[in-house]
Amino acid sequence: MDRVSRRKLMKMVAVAGSGAALTTLVKTEQVNAEEIARMTTEEQAATVIPAARAFGGQHSPKPLPFDPTKLKGISEKLIKSHWENNYSGAVKALNVVEQRLAAMLGEKDLPPYIYGDVKREELVRTGSVVLHEYYFANLGGDGKASGKALDFIKQWFGSYEQWEAEFKKTANALGGGSGWTILSYNLHTGEVHNYWAWDHMHNAPMGYPLLVLDMYEHAYHMDYGAAAAKYVDAFMQNVNWDEVNRRVEEMRLRK
Ligand SMILES: [Fe+2]
């Protein structure tokens, strides 16, 4: 079988690039990395599918930005389990999903419903990774609201106490189930709301997260069993308002 006819097979395999971060895809399983290196530029163009950064699959977990032994009312054991199993697991899964999407780039006969399943996983895992990183980053503080974030809260909720009551009520509405409670500045409406999110994919469009609370049972069950409200109270004592204020500034710069 000559090289041209082998290309017509269009069977996708992934081969490791020569130190490149991204996966290189070739249109036939008969061609390996050494063969690609020996090809002319024209042959490579006809044989190699350009690497897609969107499907790089190279995400790494971010370390906890606080000392997990120092939180008030949330144990080190719970935080470490949450970080290792749920968050890091989501990072690994996102990498697998992106690599699978890369491999599917040239699968002409792939049924759309199979592709849809993997695209759904891309959304689930991306949501989990992003929201967990926001969640961990806004822990480790003294729980005392301050600065521009507090000004925002007073402006849109009348008082800190009224905002906190609504934030907790929104969180407790997710108790026993799953989801996220997110104080957001909505870049479209220009309003600040406590948004309810049933899962990793459930976000108000254009909501810029300022404070993120994980309400999945894995975030509290080890310490509080089914008493979700006690976990919400503990979370409020550990909010890092410096990080929330940093997000307010970041959001203003991006607007
Ligand atoms: Fe979580």
Coordinates of C-alpha atoms and ligand atoms in Angstrom, one line a residue:
M1 CA 0.0 0.0 0.0
D2 CA 1.6 3.3 -1.0
R3 CA 1.6 6.3 1.2
V4 CA -1.2 8.1 -0.7
S5 CA -3.6 5.2 -0.5
R6 CA -2.8 4.7 3.2
R7 CA -3.8 8.3 3.9
K8 CA -7.2 7.5 2.4
L9 CA -7.8 5.2 5.2
M10 CA -8.4 8.3 7.4
K11 CA -8.1 6.1 10.5
M12 CA -7.1 8.4 13.3
V13 CA -4.3 7.6 15.8
A14 CA -2.5 9.9 18.2
V15 CA 1.2 9.9 18.2
A16 CA 3.4 11.7 20.7
G17 CA 4.9 14.8 19.2
S18 CA 8.6 15.5 19.6
G19 CA 8.4 17.2 22.9
A20 CA 5.4 19.3 21.8
A21 CA 2.8 19.9 24.4
L22 CA 0.0 19.2 22.0
T23 CA -1.0 15.8 20.5
T24 CA -0.2 15.4 16.8
L25 CA -2.8 13.6 14.8
V26 CA -2.1 11.7 11.6
K27 CA -4.7 10.5 9.1
T28 CA -3.5 6.9 9.1
E29 CA -2.3 4.5 11.7
Q30 CA 0.5 3.4 9.3
V31 CA 2.5 6.7 9.8
N32 CA 4.6 7.2 12.8
A33 CA 6.5 10.2 14.2
E34 CA 9.8 9.3 12.5
E35 CA 8.0 9.0 9.1
I36 CA 6.4 12.4 9.6
A37 CA 9.8 13.9 10.4
R38 CA 11.2 12.6 7.1
M39 CA 8.3 14.0 5.0
T40 CA 8.4 17.1 2.8
T41 CA 6.4 20.1 4.0
E42 CA 3.7 19.3 1.4
E43 CA 3.5 15.7 2.5
Q44 CA 3.2 16.7 6.1
A45 CA 0.4 19.2 5.2
A46 CA -1.5 16.3 3.5
T47 CA -0.9 13.9 6.3
V48 CA -0.9 15.6 9.6
I49 CA -3.9 17.3 11.1
P50 CA -2.8 20.5 12.8
A51 CA -2.7 20.3 16.6
A52 CA -5.7 22.1 18.2
R53 CA -4.9 24.1 21.3
A54 CA -8.5 23.8 22.3
F55 CA -8.0 20.1 22.9
G56 CA -4.6 20.2 24.4
G57 CA -5.6 18.2 27.5
Q58 CA -2.7 19.6 29.6
H59 CA -4.4 21.1 32.6
S60 CA -2.8 20.8 36.0
P61 CA -4.5 21.1 39.4
K62 CA -3.8 24.4 41.2
P63 CA -2.4 23.9 44.8
L64 CA -4.6 24.9 47.7
P65 CA -4.0 28.6 48.3
F66 CA -4.4 28.4 52.1
D67 CA -3.4 26.1 55.0
P68 CA -6.1 23.5 55.2
T69 CA -5.4 23.0 58.9
K70 CA -6.4 26.6 59.7
L71 CA -10.0 26.7 58.5
K72 CA -12.7 27.3 61.1
G73 CA -15.3 24.5 61.2
I74 CA -14.1 22.7 58.0
S75 CA -11.6 19.9 58.6
E76 CA -8.3 19.4 56.9
K77 CA -9.4 15.8 56.0
L78 CA -12.5 17.1 54.2
I79 CA -10.6 19.8 52.3
K80 CA -7.8 17.5 51.2
S81 CA -10.3 14.8 50.1
H82 CA -12.3 17.5 48.2
W83 CA -9.2 18.8 46.5
E84 CA -7.7 15.4 45.7
N85 CA -10.7 13.5 44.7
N86 CA -13.3 15.9 43.3
Y87 CA -11.3 18.8 42.0
S88 CA -8.1 17.0 40.9
G89 CA -10.4 14.3 39.5
A90 CA -12.2 16.8 37.4
V91 CA -8.9 18.2 36.1
K92 CA -7.8 14.7 35.0
A93 CA -11.1 14.0 33.4
L94 CA -11.0 17.3 31.5
N95 CA -7.7 16.3 30.1
V96 CA -9.0 12.9 29.0
V97 CA -12.1 14.5 27.4
E98 CA -10.0 17.1 25.5
Q99 CA -7.6 14.3 24.2
R100 CA -10.7 12.3 23.1
L101 CA -12.1 15.3 21.3
A102 CA -8.7 15.8 19.6
A103 CA -8.7 12.2 18.4
M104 CA -12.3 12.7 17.1
L105 CA -11.3 15.7 14.9
G106 CA -10.9 13.5 11.8
E107 CA -13.4 10.7 12.5
K108 CA -15.7 11.5 9.6
D109 CA -18.2 8.7 10.4
L110 CA -18.6 9.4 14.1
P111 CA -22.3 9.5 15.1
P112 CA -23.2 13.0 16.3
Y113 CA -24.9 11.6 19.4
I114 CA -21.6 10.0 20.5
Y115 CA -19.8 13.3 19.8
G116 CA -22.5 15.1 21.8
D117 CA -21.9 12.9 24.8
V118 CA -18.2 13.9 24.9
K119 CA -19.0 17.6 24.3
R120 CA -21.4 17.4 27.3
E121 CA -18.5 16.0 29.4
E122 CA -16.3 18.9 28.2
L123 CA -18.9 21.3 29.6
V124 CA -19.3 19.4 32.9
R125 CA -15.6 19.0 33.6
T126 CA -14.8 22.6 32.6
G127 CA -17.5 23.9 34.9
S128 CA -16.2 21.7 37.7
V129 CA -12.6 22.8 37.3
V130 CA -13.3 26.5 37.0
L131 CA -15.8 26.6 39.9
H132 CA -13.6 24.5 42.2
E133 CA -10.7 26.9 41.6
Y134 CA -12.9 29.9 42.4
Y135 CA -14.2 28.1 45.5
F136 CA -10.8 27.1 47.0
A137 CA -9.4 30.5 46.2
N138 CA -12.1 32.3 48.1
L139 CA -11.5 30.3 51.3
G140 CA -8.8 30.9 53.9
G141 CA -9.9 34.4 55.1
D142 CA -11.4 35.8 58.2
G143 CA -15.0 36.0 56.9
K144 CA -15.1 39.8 57.4
A145 CA -16.5 41.5 54.3
S146 CA -14.7 44.7 53.3
G147 CA -13.7 47.0 50.4
K148 CA -15.4 47.4 47.1
A149 CA -17.1 44.0 47.4
L150 CA -18.9 45.2 50.5
D151 CA -19.8 48.4 48.7
F152 CA -21.3 46.3 45.8
I153 CA -23.2 44.1 48.3
K154 CA -24.7 47.2 50.1
Q155 CA -25.5 48.8 46.8
W156 CA -27.5 45.8 45.5
F157 CA -28.8 44.1 48.7
G158 CA -29.4 47.1 51.0
S159 CA -27.1 45.8 53.7
Y160 CA -24.5 43.1 54.3
E161 CA -26.9 41.2 56.6
Q162 CA -29.6 41.2 54.0
W163 CA -27.2 39.9 51.4
E164 CA -25.8 37.2 53.7
A165 CA -29.3 36.0 54.5
E166 CA -30.2 35.7 50.9
F167 CA -26.8 34.0 50.0
K168 CA -27.4 31.5 52.8
K169 CA -31.0 30.9 51.8
T170 CA -29.9 30.3 48.2
A171 CA -27.2 27.9 49.4
N172 CA -29.5 26.0 51.8
A173 CA -32.0 25.5 48.9
L174 CA -29.4 23.3 47.4
G175 CA -28.8 21.3 50.7
G176 CA -29.1 17.5 50.3
G177 CA -28.5 17.8 46.6
S178 CA -25.8 19.3 44.4
G179 CA -24.8 22.6 43.0
W180 CA -23.2 26.0 43.5
T181 CA -24.2 29.3 45.0
I182 CA -22.5 32.2 43.2
L183 CA -22.4 35.9 44.0
S184 CA -22.0 37.3 40.5
Y185 CA -21.7 40.6 38.7
N186 CA -23.7 40.1 35.5
L187 CA -21.7 41.7 32.7
H188 CA -24.9 42.0 30.5
T189 CA -27.4 43.3 33.0
G190 CA -24.9 45.2 35.1
E191 CA -26.6 43.7 38.2
V192 CA -25.2 41.8 41.2
H193 CA -27.1 38.7 42.2
N194 CA -26.7 35.5 44.3
Y195 CA -27.2 32.9 41.6
W196 CA -28.5 29.4 42.2
A197 CA -26.7 26.7 40.1
W198 CA -27.9 23.1 40.2
D199 CA -24.7 21.6 38.6
H200 CA -21.4 22.5 37.1
M201 CA -23.1 23.6 33.8
H202 CA -25.8 25.7 35.4
N203 CA -24.7 29.4 35.3
A204 CA -26.4 32.6 34.6
P205 CA -25.1 33.8 31.2
M206 CA -22.5 36.5 31.6
G207 CA -22.3 36.1 35.4
Y208 CA -18.8 37.1 36.6
P209 CA -18.2 35.1 39.8
L210 CA -17.2 37.1 42.8
L211 CA -17.9 34.5 45.6
V212 CA -18.4 30.8 44.9
L213 CA -19.8 28.2 47.4
D214 CA -19.7 24.5 46.6
M215 CA -23.0 22.9 47.7
Y216 CA -22.3 19.4 46.5
E217 CA -22.6 16.9 49.4
H218 CA -18.9 16.0 49.0
A219 CA -18.1 19.6 50.2
Y220 CA -19.6 19.0 53.7
H221 CA -20.9 15.5 54.3
M222 CA -17.7 14.3 56.0
D223 CA -17.9 17.0 58.6
Y224 CA -21.6 17.8 58.9
G225 CA -23.5 14.8 57.5
A226 CA -26.8 16.1 56.1
A227 CA -26.6 19.4 58.1
A228 CA -25.8 21.5 55.1
A229 CA -26.8 24.8 56.9
K230 CA -24.0 24.3 59.4
Y231 CA -21.5 24.0 56.6
V232 CA -22.8 27.2 55.0
D233 CA -22.3 29.0 58.4
A234 CA -18.8 27.6 58.6
F235 CA -18.0 28.7 55.0
M236 CA -19.0 32.3 55.7
Q237 CA -16.5 32.4 58.6
N238 CA -13.7 31.4 56.2
V239 CA -14.4 33.7 53.2
N240 CA -11.3 35.4 51.9
W241 CA -12.7 38.8 51.1
D242 CA -9.4 40.0 49.8
E243 CA -9.8 37.5 47.0
V244 CA -13.4 38.6 46.4
N245 CA -12.1 42.2 46.2
R246 CA -9.4 41.1 43.8
R247 CA -12.1 39.7 41.5
V248 CA -14.1 42.9 41.7
E249 CA -11.0 44.8 40.4
E250 CA -10.2 42.1 37.8
M251 CA -13.8 42.3 36.5
R252 CA -13.7 46.1 36.3
L253 CA -10.4 45.9 34.3
R254 CA -12.0 43.4 31.9
K255 CA -15.2 45.3 31.3
Ligands
FE1 FE -16.7 20.2 45.0

